[in-house]
Tab-separated table of C-alpha atoms in Angstrom:
chain	number	residue	atom	x	y	z
A	1	UNK	CA	88.412	95.816	68.547
A	2	UNK	CA	90.761	93.515	66.892
A	3	UNK	CA	93.737	95.980	65.930
A	4	UNK	CA	94.179	97.020	69.620
A	5	UNK	CA	93.968	93.170	70.325
A	6	UNK	CA	96.524	92.819	67.870
A	7	UNK	CA	99.136	95.204	68.924
A	8	UNK	CA	98.808	94.979	72.887
A	9	UNK	CA	101.123	92.193	73.288
A	10	UNK	CA	103.974	93.948	71.423
A	11	UNK	CA	103.042	96.933	73.231
A	12	UNK	CA	103.944	95.531	76.580
A	13	UNK	CA	106.699	93.684	75.674
A	14	UNK	CA	108.812	95.761	73.366
A	15	UNK	CA	109.876	97.940	76.188
A	16	UNK	CA	111.911	94.955	78.011
A	17	UNK	CA	110.697	95.775	81.411
A	18	UNK	CA	107.165	95.507	82.971
A	19	UNK	CA	105.471	98.439	84.666
A	20	UNK	CA	103.633	97.973	88.379
A	21	UNK	CA	101.278	100.447	90.023
A	22	UNK	CA	102.470	102.035	93.130
A	23	UNK	CA	100.786	102.195	96.373
A	24	UNK	CA	97.798	104.081	95.029
A	25	UNK	CA	96.424	104.396	91.623
A	26	UNK	CA	97.360	107.607	90.367
A	27	UNK	CA	94.631	109.437	88.379
A	28	UNK	CA	95.861	110.270	85.266
A	29	UNK	CA	96.361	114.135	83.509
A	30	UNK	CA	94.076	115.011	80.686
A	31	UNK	CA	94.914	114.774	77.395
A	32	UNK	CA	97.841	117.373	76.428
A	33	UNK	CA	96.651	118.814	73.203
A	34	UNK	CA	92.141	118.559	73.752
A	35	UNK	CA	91.633	120.301	71.109
A	36	UNK	CA	93.555	117.947	69.000
A	37	UNK	CA	90.243	115.545	69.263
A	38	UNK	CA	86.806	116.372	69.113
A	39	UNK	CA	84.654	116.793	72.205
A	40	UNK	CA	81.490	118.130	71.017
A	41	UNK	CA	79.638	115.372	71.876
A	42	UNK	CA	81.171	114.001	75.015
A	43	UNK	CA	82.256	115.264	78.376
A	44	UNK	CA	85.573	117.339	78.739
A	45	UNK	CA	88.430	115.827	80.650
A	46	UNK	CA	88.808	117.160	84.068
A	47	UNK	CA	92.562	118.245	84.412
A	48	UNK	CA	94.300	116.075	87.476
A	49	UNK	CA	97.665	115.430	88.656
A	50	UNK	CA	99.701	112.861	87.183
A	51	UNK	CA	101.664	109.929	89.217
A	52	UNK	CA	104.569	108.088	88.576
A	53	UNK	CA	104.583	104.396	87.926
A	54	UNK	CA	108.008	103.107	86.912
A	55	UNK	CA	109.677	99.528	87.140
A	56	UNK	CA	108.281	96.091	88.416
A	57	UNK	CA	108.120	95.462	92.339
A	58	UNK	CA	109.409	92.347	93.548
A	59	UNK	CA	106.129	91.911	95.583
A	60	UNK	CA	102.742	93.086	95.859
A	61	UNK	CA	99.192	92.796	96.776
A	62	UNK	CA	96.400	93.254	94.899
A	63	UNK	CA	94.453	95.191	97.783
A	64	UNK	CA	91.328	95.697	96.626
A	65	UNK	CA	87.914	96.049	98.693
A	66	UNK	CA	84.938	94.192	97.611
A	67	UNK	CA	82.655	97.172	96.448
A	68	UNK	CA	84.155	100.248	94.173
A	69	UNK	CA	84.854	102.840	96.952
A	70	UNK	CA	84.599	106.659	96.292
A	71	UNK	CA	88.279	106.736	95.181
A	72	UNK	CA	90.210	104.139	93.070
A	73	UNK	CA	93.018	104.738	95.196
A	74	UNK	CA	91.781	102.763	97.899
A	75	UNK	CA	91.584	99.667	95.804
A	76	UNK	CA	95.732	99.920	94.856
A	77	UNK	CA	97.032	100.068	98.764
A	78	UNK	CA	99.630	97.432	99.424
A	79	UNK	CA	100.989	97.207	95.797
A	80	UNK	CA	104.624	97.928	97.315
A	81	UNK	CA	106.894	99.251	99.709
A	82	UNK	CA	109.933	100.987	100.752
A	83	UNK	CA	111.396	97.719	101.359
A	84	UNK	CA	110.516	95.661	98.456
A	85	UNK	CA	113.074	96.028	95.354
A	86	UNK	CA	111.847	98.337	92.425
A	87	UNK	CA	113.341	96.981	89.044
A	88	UNK	CA	113.687	99.372	86.209
A	89	UNK	CA	115.945	97.990	83.884
A	90	UNK	CA	115.827	94.877	81.701
A	91	UNK	CA	119.149	93.784	83.239
A	92	UNK	CA	117.656	93.979	86.730
A	93	UNK	CA	114.526	92.266	85.327
A	94	UNK	CA	116.889	89.553	84.265
A	95	UNK	CA	118.365	89.320	87.512
A	96	UNK	CA	114.981	88.723	89.200
A	97	UNK	CA	114.286	85.198	87.128
A	98	UNK	CA	117.141	83.625	88.164
A	99	UNK	CA	117.563	80.558	89.884
A	100	UNK	CA	114.912	77.723	90.568
A	101	UNK	CA	112.073	80.160	90.345
A	102	UNK	CA	109.099	79.612	88.136
A	103	UNK	CA	108.001	82.259	86.288
A	104	UNK	CA	104.291	82.882	85.323
A	105	UNK	CA	102.382	85.594	83.410
A	106	UNK	CA	98.368	85.789	83.576
A	107	UNK	CA	96.663	87.308	80.733
A	108	UNK	CA	93.124	88.812	81.827
A	109	UNK	CA	90.303	89.069	79.624
A	110	UNK	CA	86.633	89.659	79.217
A	111	UNK	CA	85.996	85.757	77.526
A	112	UNK	CA	83.016	85.625	75.397
A	113	UNK	CA	80.956	82.848	73.697
A	114	UNK	CA	82.665	80.200	71.934
A	115	UNK	CA	79.160	78.613	70.545
A	116	UNK	CA	75.607	80.194	69.794
A	117	UNK	CA	74.703	77.683	73.068
A	118	UNK	CA	77.388	79.634	75.226
A	119	UNK	CA	75.784	82.935	74.849
A	120	UNK	CA	72.813	82.565	77.261
A	121	UNK	CA	75.303	81.168	80.254
A	122	UNK	CA	77.826	84.136	78.974
A	123	UNK	CA	75.467	86.514	79.702
A	124	UNK	CA	74.439	85.535	82.802
A	125	UNK	CA	77.850	85.430	84.366
A	126	UNK	CA	78.571	88.963	82.750
A	127	UNK	CA	75.227	90.654	84.301
A	128	UNK	CA	75.404	88.865	87.331
A	129	UNK	CA	78.861	90.830	88.097
A	130	UNK	CA	78.582	93.450	90.430
A	131	UNK	CA	80.552	95.797	88.702
A	132	UNK	CA	78.669	95.716	85.512
A	133	UNK	CA	75.246	95.667	87.301
A	134	UNK	CA	75.310	97.924	90.259
A	135	UNK	CA	72.800	97.220	92.590
A	136	UNK	CA	71.913	99.319	95.750
A	137	UNK	CA	72.869	97.314	98.907
A	138	UNK	CA	69.353	96.738	99.736
A	139	UNK	CA	68.148	95.268	96.496
A	140	UNK	CA	71.731	93.009	96.050
A	141	UNK	CA	69.819	89.592	96.566
A	142	UNK	CA	68.237	89.986	93.572
A	143	UNK	CA	71.888	90.251	91.137
A	144	UNK	CA	71.515	86.592	90.155
A	145	UNK	CA	67.660	86.759	89.697
A	146	UNK	CA	67.913	89.979	87.601
A	147	UNK	CA	71.120	88.431	85.307
A	148	UNK	CA	69.051	85.358	84.722
A	149	UNK	CA	66.056	87.462	83.735
A	150	UNK	CA	68.627	90.132	80.938
A	151	UNK	CA	70.199	86.872	80.019
A	152	UNK	CA	67.486	84.879	78.848
A	153	UNK	CA	65.953	87.868	77.251
A	154	UNK	CA	68.789	89.214	75.370
A	155	UNK	CA	70.322	86.103	74.417
A	156	UNK	CA	68.146	85.621	70.883
A	157	UNK	CA	69.435	89.162	69.878
A	158	UNK	CA	73.136	88.121	70.767
A	159	UNK	CA	73.020	85.009	68.880
A	160	UNK	CA	71.877	86.662	65.998
A	161	UNK	CA	74.750	88.847	66.335
A	162	UNK	CA	77.834	85.937	67.284
A	163	UNK	CA	76.071	83.905	64.249
A	164	UNK	CA	76.776	86.616	61.794
A	165	UNK	CA	80.514	85.951	62.576
A	166	UNK	CA	80.758	82.696	62.797
A	167	UNK	CA	78.964	81.451	65.614
A	168	UNK	CA	80.951	82.789	68.175
A	169	UNK	CA	83.519	85.127	70.152
A	170	UNK	CA	87.069	84.913	68.432
A	171	UNK	CA	88.230	86.093	71.670
A	172	UNK	CA	89.418	83.286	72.675
A	173	UNK	CA	91.810	82.163	69.676
A	174	UNK	CA	92.889	85.997	69.637
A	175	UNK	CA	94.428	85.781	73.425
A	176	UNK	CA	95.755	82.385	73.263
A	177	UNK	CA	97.772	83.715	70.336
A	178	UNK	CA	98.764	86.862	72.087
A	179	UNK	CA	100.217	84.196	75.146
A	180	UNK	CA	101.917	82.274	72.583
A	181	UNK	CA	103.640	85.433	70.960
A	182	UNK	CA	104.036	87.445	74.670
A	183	UNK	CA	105.822	83.760	75.636
A	184	UNK	CA	108.363	83.767	72.546
A	185	UNK	CA	109.091	87.174	73.095
A	186	UNK	CA	110.047	86.999	76.800
A	187	UNK	CA	112.230	83.681	75.961
A	188	UNK	CA	113.801	85.937	73.465
A	189	UNK	CA	114.776	88.421	76.401
A	190	UNK	CA	116.365	85.416	78.448
A	191	UNK	CA	113.066	85.504	80.694
A	192	UNK	CA	111.457	81.870	80.477
A	193	UNK	CA	108.150	82.083	81.743
A	194	UNK	CA	104.129	80.240	81.284
A	195	UNK	CA	101.829	82.559	80.114
A	196	UNK	CA	98.200	81.547	81.717
A	197	UNK	CA	94.805	83.167	79.835
A	198	UNK	CA	92.462	84.060	82.277
A	199	UNK	CA	88.820	85.015	81.109
A	200	UNK	CA	86.347	87.079	83.532
A	201	UNK	CA	83.092	85.746	81.986
A	202	UNK	CA	84.027	82.424	80.411
A	203	UNK	CA	86.155	79.622	80.084
A	204	UNK	CA	88.971	79.621	80.807
A	205	UNK	CA	87.529	81.420	83.835
A	206	UNK	CA	90.583	82.955	86.067
A	207	UNK	CA	89.959	80.399	88.629
A	208	UNK	CA	90.982	77.806	86.455
A	209	UNK	CA	94.090	79.468	85.353
A	210	UNK	CA	94.873	80.062	88.782
A	211	UNK	CA	94.831	75.937	89.429
A	212	UNK	CA	96.740	75.536	86.327
A	213	UNK	CA	99.772	78.311	88.069
A	214	UNK	CA	99.397	76.126	91.218
A	215	UNK	CA	99.694	72.449	89.414
A	216	UNK	CA	102.913	74.214	87.610
A	217	UNK	CA	104.454	75.428	90.882
A	218	UNK	CA	104.375	78.721	89.683
A	219	UNK	CA	106.753	81.201	92.596
A	220	UNK	CA	106.516	84.331	90.362
A	221	UNK	CA	103.503	85.850	88.713
A	222	UNK	CA	103.219	89.073	86.826
A	223	UNK	CA	99.392	89.723	86.577
A	224	UNK	CA	98.657	91.657	83.192
A	225	UNK	CA	95.062	92.927	82.417
A	226	UNK	CA	94.634	93.490	78.337
A	227	UNK	CA	92.991	96.154	78.789
A	228	UNK	CA	94.973	99.071	77.857
A	229	UNK	CA	93.452	101.711	79.799
A	230	UNK	CA	91.982	100.730	83.247
A	231	UNK	CA	88.326	100.651	84.456
A	232	UNK	CA	86.326	99.816	87.357
A	233	UNK	CA	84.274	97.344	84.988
A	234	UNK	CA	86.698	95.711	83.413
A	235	UNK	CA	90.264	95.150	85.239
A	236	UNK	CA	88.848	96.247	88.323
A	237	UNK	CA	86.710	93.303	88.051
A	238	UNK	CA	89.035	90.925	87.006
A	239	UNK	CA	91.346	92.178	89.955
A	240	UNK	CA	88.581	92.302	92.513
A	241	UNK	CA	88.191	88.622	92.110
A	242	UNK	CA	91.452	87.282	92.027
A	243	UNK	CA	91.928	89.636	94.827
A	244	UNK	CA	89.410	87.475	96.405
A	245	UNK	CA	91.199	84.305	95.217
A	246	UNK	CA	94.281	85.018	96.782
A	247	UNK	CA	93.120	86.201	99.900
A	248	UNK	CA	91.616	82.646	100.604
A	249	UNK	CA	94.399	80.812	99.462
A	250	UNK	CA	97.840	80.322	101.617
A	251	UNK	CA	100.051	79.281	98.434
A	252	UNK	CA	99.230	82.312	96.535
A	253	UNK	CA	99.111	84.410	99.577
A	254	UNK	CA	102.876	84.002	99.750
A	255	UNK	CA	103.757	83.606	96.105
A	256	UNK	CA	105.841	86.606	94.893
A	257	UNK	CA	103.229	88.785	92.453
A	258	UNK	CA	103.100	92.277	90.659
A	259	UNK	CA	99.892	93.650	89.062
A	260	UNK	CA	100.129	95.977	86.228
A	261	UNK	CA	97.046	98.141	86.173
A	262	UNK	CA	97.285	99.706	82.750
A	263	UNK	CA	99.617	99.963	79.887
A	264	UNK	CA	98.300	102.510	77.550
A	265	UNK	CA	100.723	105.231	77.161
A	266	UNK	CA	103.696	102.317	76.602
A	267	UNK	CA	105.830	103.683	73.760
A	268	UNK	CA	105.469	100.402	71.916
A	269	UNK	CA	101.832	99.586	72.080
A	270	UNK	CA	101.404	103.850	70.874
A	271	UNK	CA	103.576	103.275	67.992
A	272	UNK	CA	102.238	99.801	67.093
A	273	UNK	CA	98.234	101.341	67.099
A	274	UNK	CA	100.016	104.225	65.235
A	275	UNK	CA	101.525	101.859	62.504
A	276	UNK	CA	98.045	100.538	62.019
A	277	UNK	CA	96.332	103.346	61.441
A	278	UNK	CA	99.094	104.902	59.315
A	279	UNK	CA	99.113	101.361	57.274
A	280	UNK	CA	94.708	101.984	56.626
A	281	UNK	CA	95.204	105.521	55.189
A	282	UNK	CA	97.121	103.771	52.520
A	283	UNK	CA	94.117	102.185	51.325
A	284	UNK	CA	92.336	105.813	50.613
A	285	UNK	CA	92.597	107.326	47.727
A	286	UNK	CA	93.136	110.937	49.477
A	287	UNK	CA	94.579	109.826	52.580
A	288	UNK	CA	95.186	113.359	54.009
A	289	UNK	CA	91.546	113.655	53.925
A	290	UNK	CA	90.147	111.092	55.656
A	291	UNK	CA	89.148	111.583	59.504
A	292	UNK	CA	90.279	109.020	62.282
A	293	UNK	CA	87.386	107.742	64.049
A	294	UNK	CA	88.096	106.551	67.431
A	295	UNK	CA	85.580	104.316	69.082
A	296	UNK	CA	85.952	102.916	72.846
A	297	UNK	CA	83.453	101.847	75.443
A	298	UNK	CA	82.001	103.927	77.781
A	299	UNK	CA	81.111	103.718	81.267
A	300	UNK	CA	78.285	105.194	83.424
A	301	UNK	CA	79.184	108.802	84.556
A	302	UNK	CA	78.742	108.115	87.792
A	303	UNK	CA	81.727	105.970	87.609
A	304	UNK	CA	84.005	108.755	86.547
A	305	UNK	CA	82.273	111.967	88.819
A	306	UNK	CA	81.676	109.660	91.368
A	307	UNK	CA	84.267	106.626	91.736
A	308	UNK	CA	86.897	108.790	90.019
A	309	UNK	CA	87.185	105.905	87.396
A	310	UNK	CA	90.238	106.635	85.502
A	311	UNK	CA	88.983	104.929	82.055
A	312	UNK	CA	87.978	108.118	80.235
A	313	UNK	CA	90.459	110.438	81.036
A	314	UNK	CA	93.232	107.610	80.129
A	315	UNK	CA	91.564	106.791	76.782
A	316	UNK	CA	91.684	110.333	75.986
A	317	UNK	CA	95.515	110.754	76.493
A	318	UNK	CA	96.078	107.400	74.882
A	319	UNK	CA	94.778	108.879	71.742
A	320	UNK	CA	96.353	112.007	72.400
A	321	UNK	CA	99.640	110.130	72.424
A	322	UNK	CA	98.705	108.143	69.184
A	323	UNK	CA	98.085	111.410	67.074
A	324	UNK	CA	101.164	113.029	68.432
A	325	UNK	CA	103.167	109.717	67.179
A	326	UNK	CA	101.588	110.275	63.895
A	327	UNK	CA	102.272	113.783	63.273
A	328	UNK	CA	105.841	112.405	63.907
A	329	UNK	CA	105.379	110.788	60.843
A	330	UNK	CA	104.036	113.627	58.978
A	331	UNK	CA	100.209	112.191	59.695
A	332	UNK	CA	98.224	115.595	60.908
A	333	UNK	CA	94.762	114.310	59.850
A	334	UNK	CA	91.973	115.014	62.215
A	335	UNK	CA	90.611	112.830	64.307
A	336	UNK	CA	87.280	112.171	66.903
A	337	UNK	CA	86.681	110.068	69.572
A	338	UNK	CA	83.075	108.064	70.256
A	339	UNK	CA	81.881	106.285	73.136
A	340	UNK	CA	79.782	103.228	73.002
A	341	UNK	CA	77.193	101.771	75.273
A	342	UNK	CA	78.160	102.233	78.684
A	343	UNK	CA	80.241	99.743	80.113
A	344	UNK	CA	77.684	98.845	82.813
A	345	UNK	CA	74.252	99.544	84.112
A	346	UNK	CA	73.083	101.441	86.539
A	347	UNK	CA	69.916	101.137	88.137
A	348	UNK	CA	67.845	103.277	85.957
A	349	UNK	CA	68.813	101.603	83.322
A	350	UNK	CA	67.896	98.373	84.544
A	351	UNK	CA	64.369	99.795	85.371
A	352	UNK	CA	64.372	100.721	81.793
A	353	UNK	CA	65.383	97.113	80.544
A	354	UNK	CA	62.244	95.668	82.251
A	355	UNK	CA	59.873	98.153	81.437
A	356	UNK	CA	60.614	98.161	77.584
A	357	UNK	CA	61.048	94.119	77.838
C-alpha cells in the first residue's frame, strides 16, 4: 500500500493536465489481456463499454445521491455541460489559473488512528458510514449503535496491529508528504496552488479541510481522491460527504470545482508502479522466476453486480496496463491478483459478527 501511495502524486501530476469525469461515470472495459492475470480464484470481469474522460471542466457539481443507486452513473450527473469549457493541454490549464483566482486542491483519503487511543473512535467513524455497513432501510436506526458495538469489540485486536507498526497509522504523514510534493510540482508548472488534506474517518476530517479552504478564500477547487480506482465504499463515500457539505453552503455552491473520480490509467502512475516493481525484482537472485503478486482490497460482489461498482474492473485493467508497461521493459514475469477482505459489510456479514462475538 505504501508503494502505491508513493507513486500516486507523480502519476497525477506528471502528465501536465488534470482529468475530470464526464456527465456520467463510464463503465470501464475488461482488461485487454485477461489471460495475463491469474483469475482462477476470483470472478471474471464482465465486458462493458468504455467511456471517454478527457480534460478538466471549469465548473461542475458533485451530483451524488444520498444512497448508492443501481447505476453509478446517476451519482455523477451534472459534472459538466456543453456550455462549460473543457481544457485539454497544459497551456490551456495555465490560462484557467490567472488573475486574482486562488486555486486549491483537496486530497481525499481514508484517514487512520495516530495513537492507540484513537483506534476505537476511528473504528466507530468507519463502521458508522452507511457505505461501509449497508443496512436495510428498516434497520438504519441501528447504524450508530451497531458501529459502537463493532468498534468496541474489534478495538483490542486492531490496537495490537497498530502497536506492531509503531502505535498508529502512518497514513497522515504519507498523505501530508504527498500534498507537499503535489504543491511543489504544481508550482514548477506555473500553477501556484494550496493543497489540502481531508480524511474520511479521522483528523484532519474533510469538514476541517473545507473550513480551511473557505478561510483561505479559494475560488477554484480540484477534488482528488487518493484512491487510484473508484469504488462506492472509498471515493464514493468521500464524494457523497463532500456533496452534502457543498449543498448546504452558499460559498461552496458558487465556487468553481472539478472532481477526478479515478486515475489508475494515467501514464505517469502506470510507469511509476512499473518502476517500483522493476526495482524490487532486482533484489532477487533470479528475477525472471519471480511471480508478481498484486493484492487489492475487495468489495462485496453485490456492489459490482447490483450497484455497478467499477472498482474490480478498474483494478484488473490497471494491472493489465502495469504488466504491459513491464513487457515494454523486457519484463515478462507471470502475475496474479488476490483480493483482501471486502471493503464494506453486507447484512449477512453483520449477523456473523454478532454470532461469533
